[in-house]
């Protein structure tokens, strides 16, 4: 994952076996010494020595005793959330968000900024640095107690060099070839790591659901574009290149709608399911004279936004219901294609389109289930996730925390 001086994070636990034990404890809420013996395959003396070392370092805590199975009650261990702190940063097209969390991924503070036409990389970095320093001062946290800052950004990104490459549709100029990790590390004096936002979101949800039995998770973010990622056995699946936005170029109608830009495919899913596509459909309908509450909310159809559409949807406006249902149906077809290829156990759906109410979510998931090839033998769980719209930023913090396990 990313670079610069991130090795100082993994060096906090110098022994490989100690890292293994710490990761086992992190992946569970509390765990007994007996369970750790079974899971690690270590001898009692080796496990005991490393547990004592981790406790002495303040990385783990003894949290009481478990239920006795005949002998002495086993000691329970858990991670120490106050050992260190992490910043998580989301950089998206509509907003950017900074969170400060402890190692239990409990949010201490958060701040968001709208991504306006004035929000260039330099402006945003300046705001982030000022806010991060204020957060640390407010909570009395020394910079030496901060592991680093993780960044989940709109892709494509080069996570190895820490550069945001050529993202589309940012409101401001200057978001091409941005060395975001270098910029933030130099200003804050802490390690930085980068991945695309879909990957950080699914890292967060996987962490949040770590006590559950799901091994294969798929995440789809639907907003300005479509972004996806997948976790298998707790690990993000990476391709040869950053694949974050490729799901939006899934062709669902070969002679369909033209792409928004020349690099896209005709009839691609994103041309039917995105904020731009839905707004475009509504603007066209208003110009054709369709009856709708939208004309009471905005005088000029070209000024229409998705926010206006959600306001009309709350009032059950017929046109908006029609447009959202149609988009959700296309989205469900795309989901079914992914189900039939990847067969995840659980699908987590996020982004503005999913936050707009039940209609989109219920329509899309119903279509996907009906078109899943092995249904009902193949049962998939759909969810909006447990972290909502903070998943991308918190997952960026998880990205940094995971570096502690790196050998």
Coordinates of C-alpha atoms in Angstrom, one line a residue:
X1 CA 0.0 0.0 0.0
X2 CA 1.8 3.3 0.2
X3 CA 5.2 4.5 1.0
X4 CA 7.2 7.6 1.9
X5 CA 8.2 6.9 5.5
X6 CA 5.4 4.4 6.3
X7 CA 8.0 1.8 7.4
X8 CA 8.1 3.6 10.7
X9 CA 4.6 2.4 11.3
X10 CA 5.4 -1.3 10.8
X11 CA 8.6 -0.9 12.9
X12 CA 6.5 -0.1 16.0
X13 CA 6.1 -3.9 16.3
X14 CA 9.5 -5.3 15.5
X15 CA 8.9 -9.1 15.9
X16 CA 7.0 -11.0 13.1
X17 CA 5.3 -13.3 15.5
X18 CA 4.2 -10.4 17.7
X19 CA 2.7 -8.8 14.6
X20 CA 0.7 -12.0 14.0
X21 CA -0.6 -12.1 17.5
X22 CA -1.5 -8.4 17.4
X23 CA -3.4 -8.8 14.2
X24 CA -5.3 -11.8 15.6
X25 CA -6.4 -9.6 18.6
X26 CA -7.3 -6.7 16.3
X27 CA -9.5 -8.9 14.1
X28 CA -11.6 -9.8 17.2
X29 CA -13.2 -7.7 19.9
X30 CA -11.7 -9.7 22.8
X31 CA -9.9 -13.0 22.6
X32 CA -8.6 -15.4 25.3
X33 CA -5.1 -16.8 25.6
X34 CA -6.5 -20.3 24.9
X35 CA -8.1 -19.1 21.6
X36 CA -4.8 -17.3 20.6
X37 CA -2.9 -20.6 21.2
X38 CA -5.3 -22.4 18.9
X39 CA -5.3 -19.6 16.2
X40 CA -1.5 -18.9 16.2
X41 CA -0.1 -22.4 16.6
X42 CA 2.6 -21.1 18.9
X43 CA 3.8 -22.7 22.0
X44 CA 2.6 -21.5 25.4
X45 CA 6.0 -20.0 26.3
X46 CA 6.3 -18.2 22.9
X47 CA 2.8 -16.8 23.0
X48 CA 3.2 -15.7 26.7
X49 CA 6.4 -13.8 25.9
X50 CA 4.9 -11.9 23.0
X51 CA 1.7 -11.1 24.9
X52 CA 3.8 -9.7 27.7
X53 CA 5.9 -7.6 25.2
X54 CA 2.7 -6.2 23.5
X55 CA 1.2 -5.4 26.9
X56 CA 4.4 -3.7 28.0
X57 CA 4.4 -1.6 24.8
X58 CA 0.8 -0.5 25.5
X59 CA -0.5 -2.1 22.3
X60 CA -2.8 -4.5 24.0
X61 CA -4.7 -4.7 27.3
X62 CA -5.9 -7.5 29.6
X63 CA -9.6 -7.0 29.7
X64 CA -10.8 -9.5 32.3
X65 CA -11.4 -13.2 32.3
X66 CA -13.4 -15.5 30.1
X67 CA -15.7 -18.4 31.0
X68 CA -14.0 -21.3 32.7
X69 CA -14.1 -24.7 31.0
X70 CA -13.0 -26.6 34.0
X71 CA -9.8 -24.9 35.1
X72 CA -8.7 -21.4 35.8
X73 CA -10.7 -18.7 33.9
X74 CA -8.7 -17.6 30.8
X75 CA -7.3 -14.1 30.6
X76 CA -9.0 -12.0 27.8
X77 CA -7.0 -9.6 25.6
X78 CA -8.1 -6.6 23.5
X79 CA -6.2 -3.9 21.6
X80 CA -5.5 -0.6 23.4
X81 CA -7.4 2.1 21.4
X82 CA -5.4 4.9 23.1
X83 CA -2.0 3.5 22.0
X84 CA -2.1 5.8 19.0
X85 CA -4.3 7.8 16.7
X86 CA -4.9 8.0 13.0
X87 CA -6.2 10.6 10.5
X88 CA -8.5 9.3 7.7
X89 CA -9.2 11.5 4.7
X90 CA -11.7 11.2 2.0
X91 CA -11.2 13.1 -1.3
X92 CA -14.3 12.9 -3.5
X93 CA -15.8 15.0 -6.2
X94 CA -18.5 16.6 -4.1
X95 CA -16.9 16.8 -0.7
X96 CA -13.7 15.9 1.3
X97 CA -13.8 14.7 4.8
X98 CA -11.1 14.5 7.6
X99 CA -11.6 12.2 10.6
X100 CA -9.5 11.7 13.7
X101 CA -9.9 8.2 15.2
X102 CA -8.2 6.1 17.9
X103 CA -7.0 2.5 17.1
X104 CA -10.4 1.2 17.9
X105 CA -11.6 3.3 14.9
X106 CA -13.7 5.3 17.2
X107 CA -14.2 8.8 15.7
X108 CA -13.0 11.6 17.9
X109 CA -13.7 14.5 15.5
X110 CA -14.5 15.1 11.9
X111 CA -14.6 18.0 9.4
X112 CA -15.9 18.3 5.9
X113 CA -15.4 20.7 3.0
X114 CA -17.5 21.1 -0.2
X115 CA -15.5 20.5 -3.3
X116 CA -16.2 23.8 -5.1
X117 CA -14.6 25.3 -8.2
X118 CA -12.1 27.0 -5.9
X119 CA -11.0 23.8 -4.1
X120 CA -7.7 23.1 -5.8
X121 CA -5.3 20.6 -4.3
X122 CA -3.2 23.4 -2.6
X123 CA -6.3 25.0 -1.1
X124 CA -7.6 21.7 0.2
X125 CA -4.2 20.6 1.7
X126 CA -3.9 23.9 3.5
X127 CA -7.3 23.4 5.1
X128 CA -6.6 19.8 6.0
X129 CA -3.3 20.7 7.7
X130 CA -4.9 23.5 9.7
X131 CA -7.8 21.4 10.8
X132 CA -5.6 18.4 11.7
X133 CA -3.4 20.5 13.9
X134 CA -6.4 22.0 15.6
X135 CA -7.9 18.5 16.2
X136 CA -4.7 17.3 17.9
X137 CA -4.5 20.4 20.0
X138 CA -8.1 20.1 21.1
X139 CA -7.6 16.5 22.2
X140 CA -4.2 17.0 23.7
X141 CA -2.6 14.5 21.3
X142 CA 1.1 14.7 20.5
X143 CA 2.2 14.3 16.9
X144 CA 4.4 11.4 18.0
X145 CA 1.2 9.5 19.0
X146 CA -0.2 9.8 15.5
X147 CA 0.5 6.7 13.3
X148 CA -0.2 8.6 10.1
X149 CA -2.8 9.8 7.7
X150 CA -4.7 7.5 5.3
X151 CA -6.3 8.9 2.1
X152 CA -9.1 7.4 0.2
X153 CA -9.5 9.3 -3.1
X154 CA -11.4 9.2 -6.3
X155 CA -9.4 7.2 -8.7
X156 CA -7.4 6.4 -10.6
X157 CA -4.6 6.6 -8.1
X158 CA -1.1 5.2 -7.9
X159 CA -1.1 3.9 -4.3
X160 CA 2.6 3.0 -4.5
X161 CA 3.8 6.5 -5.4
X162 CA 1.0 8.3 -3.5
X163 CA -0.2 10.2 -6.6
X164 CA -3.8 11.0 -7.6
X165 CA -3.6 10.4 -11.4
X166 CA -6.3 11.5 -13.8
X167 CA -9.7 11.7 -12.0
X168 CA -12.7 13.0 -14.0
X169 CA -15.3 15.6 -13.1
X170 CA -13.7 17.5 -10.3
X171 CA -15.3 20.9 -10.0
X172 CA -11.9 22.7 -9.8
X173 CA -8.8 22.4 -11.9
X174 CA -5.5 21.0 -10.9
X175 CA -6.5 17.5 -9.8
X176 CA -4.3 15.6 -12.3
X177 CA -1.0 14.1 -11.2
X178 CA -1.3 15.3 -7.6
X179 CA 1.4 14.0 -5.2
X180 CA -1.1 14.1 -2.3
X181 CA 1.0 11.9 0.0
X182 CA 4.1 13.9 -0.4
X183 CA 2.2 17.1 0.2
X184 CA 0.5 16.0 3.4
X185 CA 3.5 14.2 4.8
X186 CA 5.7 17.3 4.4
X187 CA 3.1 19.6 5.9
X188 CA 2.0 17.4 8.9
X189 CA 5.3 15.5 9.5
X190 CA 3.6 12.1 9.6
X191 CA 3.5 9.1 7.3
X192 CA 0.8 9.0 4.6
X193 CA -0.9 6.3 2.6
X194 CA -3.1 6.4 -0.4
X195 CA -5.7 4.1 -2.0
X196 CA -8.9 4.6 -4.0
X197 CA -12.0 5.5 -2.0
X198 CA -13.9 2.3 -2.8
X199 CA -11.1 0.2 -1.4
X200 CA -10.9 2.3 1.8
X201 CA -14.7 2.1 2.2
X202 CA -14.7 -1.7 2.0
X203 CA -11.8 -1.8 4.4
X204 CA -13.9 0.1 6.9
X205 CA -16.9 -2.0 6.5
X206 CA -14.9 -5.2 6.7
X207 CA -13.3 -3.9 10.0
X208 CA -16.7 -2.9 11.3
X209 CA -18.1 -6.4 10.6
X210 CA -15.0 -8.3 11.7
X211 CA -16.8 -10.3 14.3
X212 CA -19.2 -11.6 11.6
X213 CA -18.7 -14.6 9.4
X214 CA -18.7 -12.9 6.0
X215 CA -15.5 -13.6 4.1
X216 CA -16.2 -12.2 0.6
X217 CA -17.6 -8.6 0.5
X218 CA -18.4 -6.5 -2.5
X219 CA -18.7 -2.7 -2.2
X220 CA -20.4 -0.4 -4.8
X221 CA -20.5 3.4 -4.4
X222 CA -23.0 5.2 -6.6
X223 CA -22.7 8.9 -7.0
X224 CA -21.0 11.1 -9.6
X225 CA -19.7 7.8 -11.0
X226 CA -19.8 4.2 -10.0
X227 CA -16.9 2.8 -7.9
X228 CA -16.3 -0.7 -6.7
X229 CA -14.0 -2.9 -4.6
X230 CA -14.0 -6.4 -3.1
X231 CA -12.5 -7.9 0.0
X232 CA -11.8 -11.7 0.3
X233 CA -10.6 -13.2 3.6
X234 CA -10.1 -9.6 5.0
X235 CA -7.8 -8.6 2.1
X236 CA -8.6 -6.1 -0.7
X237 CA -8.4 -7.6 -4.1
X238 CA -6.2 -5.6 -6.4
X239 CA -5.9 -5.8 -10.2
X240 CA -3.0 -4.9 -12.5
X241 CA -4.2 -1.3 -12.5
X242 CA -6.5 0.8 -10.3
X243 CA -10.0 -0.7 -11.1
X244 CA -12.1 1.6 -9.0
X245 CA -14.3 3.2 -11.7
X246 CA -14.3 0.3 -14.2
X247 CA -17.6 -1.1 -13.0
X248 CA -19.2 2.0 -14.4
X249 CA -18.1 1.0 -17.9
X250 CA -19.9 -2.3 -17.8
X251 CA -21.9 -2.4 -21.1
X252 CA -25.5 -3.1 -20.5
X253 CA -26.8 -1.9 -23.9
X254 CA -24.4 -2.0 -26.9
X255 CA -26.3 0.6 -28.9
X256 CA -27.2 2.7 -25.8
X257 CA -26.5 6.1 -24.4
X258 CA -23.3 7.8 -25.5
X259 CA -20.6 8.1 -22.8
X260 CA -20.1 11.4 -20.9
X261 CA -16.6 11.6 -22.2
X262 CA -14.8 10.0 -25.2
X263 CA -12.9 7.4 -23.0
X264 CA -16.1 5.7 -22.0
X265 CA -18.3 3.0 -23.6
X266 CA -21.6 3.4 -25.4
X267 CA -24.4 1.9 -23.3
X268 CA -22.3 1.8 -20.2
X269 CA -23.9 1.4 -16.8
X270 CA -22.7 4.8 -15.6
X271 CA -24.6 6.4 -18.4
X272 CA -27.8 5.3 -16.8
X273 CA -26.9 5.2 -13.1
X274 CA -25.1 8.3 -11.8
X275 CA -26.0 11.7 -10.5
X276 CA -25.3 13.2 -13.9
X277 CA -27.4 10.7 -15.8
X278 CA -30.4 11.1 -13.5
X279 CA -30.2 14.9 -13.5
X280 CA -29.9 14.8 -17.3
X281 CA -33.0 12.6 -17.6
X282 CA -35.0 15.0 -15.4
X283 CA -33.9 18.1 -17.2
X284 CA -34.9 16.6 -20.5
X285 CA -38.3 15.6 -19.2
X286 CA -39.0 19.2 -17.8
X287 CA -38.1 20.7 -21.2
X288 CA -40.5 18.3 -22.9
X289 CA -43.3 19.7 -20.6
X290 CA -43.7 16.8 -18.2
X291 CA -45.8 17.6 -15.1
X292 CA -43.6 17.6 -12.0
X293 CA -43.1 19.4 -8.7
X294 CA -39.5 20.1 -9.9
X295 CA -40.7 23.1 -11.8
X296 CA -41.8 24.6 -8.5
X297 CA -38.4 24.1 -7.0
X298 CA -36.2 25.4 -9.8
X299 CA -37.2 27.9 -12.5
X300 CA -34.4 27.0 -15.0
X301 CA -34.1 23.3 -15.8
X302 CA -30.4 23.6 -16.2
X303 CA -30.1 24.6 -12.6
X304 CA -31.7 21.3 -11.4
X305 CA -29.7 19.2 -9.0
X306 CA -30.1 15.8 -7.4
X307 CA -31.0 17.6 -4.2
X308 CA -34.1 19.1 -5.9
X309 CA -35.0 15.6 -7.1
X310 CA -34.8 14.1 -3.6
X311 CA -37.0 16.9 -2.3
X312 CA -39.6 16.1 -4.9
X313 CA -39.2 12.3 -4.3
X314 CA -40.1 12.9 -0.6
X315 CA -43.4 14.2 -1.9
X316 CA -43.9 11.2 -4.2
X317 CA -43.5 13.2 -7.4
X318 CA -44.5 11.0 -10.3
X319 CA -41.7 12.0 -12.7
X320 CA -39.0 11.6 -10.1
X321 CA -40.3 8.2 -8.9
X322 CA -40.2 7.1 -12.6
X323 CA -36.7 8.3 -13.2
X324 CA -35.3 6.9 -9.9
X325 CA -37.0 3.6 -10.5
X326 CA -35.6 3.3 -14.0
X327 CA -32.1 4.1 -12.8
X328 CA -32.3 1.7 -9.9
X329 CA -33.5 -1.0 -12.3
X330 CA -30.4 -0.5 -14.5
X331 CA -28.3 -0.6 -11.4
X332 CA -29.9 -3.8 -10.3
X333 CA -29.0 -5.3 -13.7
X334 CA -25.4 -4.3 -13.2
X335 CA -25.4 -5.7 -9.7
X336 CA -26.8 -9.0 -11.1
X337 CA -23.9 -9.2 -13.6
X338 CA -21.4 -8.8 -10.7
X339 CA -23.2 -11.4 -8.6
X340 CA -23.1 -13.9 -11.4
X341 CA -19.3 -13.4 -11.8
X342 CA -18.0 -12.8 -8.3
X343 CA -20.6 -14.5 -6.0
X344 CA -19.9 -12.3 -2.9
X345 CA -21.6 -13.3 0.4
X346 CA -22.5 -9.7 1.1
X347 CA -22.9 -6.5 -1.0
X348 CA -22.5 -3.1 0.6
X349 CA -24.0 -0.2 -1.2
X350 CA -23.1 3.4 -0.6
X351 CA -23.0 6.8 -2.1
X352 CA -25.5 9.6 -2.7
X353 CA -27.9 7.5 -4.8
X354 CA -28.3 5.0 -2.0
X355 CA -28.6 7.8 0.6
X356 CA -31.7 9.3 -1.2
X357 CA -34.3 6.9 0.3
X358 CA -35.6 3.4 0.1
X359 CA -36.9 3.4 -3.5
X360 CA -33.5 3.2 -5.1
X361 CA -32.1 0.6 -2.7
X362 CA -35.2 -1.7 -2.7
X363 CA -35.7 -1.5 -6.5
X364 CA -32.1 -2.2 -7.3
X365 CA -31.6 -5.1 -4.9
X366 CA -34.9 -6.7 -5.9
X367 CA -33.9 -6.7 -9.6
X368 CA -30.4 -8.0 -8.7
X369 CA -31.8 -10.9 -6.7
X370 CA -34.3 -11.9 -9.5
X371 CA -31.5 -12.0 -12.1
X372 CA -28.9 -13.8 -9.9
X373 CA -28.3 -17.1 -11.8
X374 CA -28.2 -19.5 -8.8
X375 CA -30.9 -17.8 -6.8
X376 CA -32.4 -19.1 -4.4
X377 CA -29.6 -21.6 -3.8
X378 CA -27.2 -18.6 -3.8
X379 CA -28.3 -16.2 -1.0
X380 CA -26.6 -12.8 -0.9
X381 CA -27.0 -10.2 1.8
X382 CA -27.5 -6.5 0.7
X383 CA -26.7 -3.7 3.1
X384 CA -26.0 0.0 3.2
X385 CA -23.2 -0.7 5.5
X386 CA -22.7 0.2 9.2
X387 CA -20.6 3.3 8.7
X388 CA -22.7 5.3 6.2
X389 CA -21.0 8.1 4.4
X390 CA -18.0 8.1 6.8
X391 CA -16.9 4.7 5.5
X392 CA -14.3 6.1 3.0
X393 CA -12.6 8.3 5.6
X394 CA -12.6 5.7 8.4
X395 CA -11.4 3.1 5.9
X396 CA -8.4 5.3 5.1
X397 CA -7.5 5.2 8.8
X398 CA -7.8 1.4 8.8
X399 CA -5.4 1.4 5.9
X400 CA -2.8 3.1 8.1
X401 CA -3.5 0.9 11.1
X402 CA -3.1 -2.3 9.0
X403 CA 0.5 -1.2 8.4
X404 CA 1.2 -2.3 12.0
X405 CA 0.9 -5.9 10.8
X406 CA 3.2 -5.4 7.8
X407 CA 6.3 -7.7 8.0

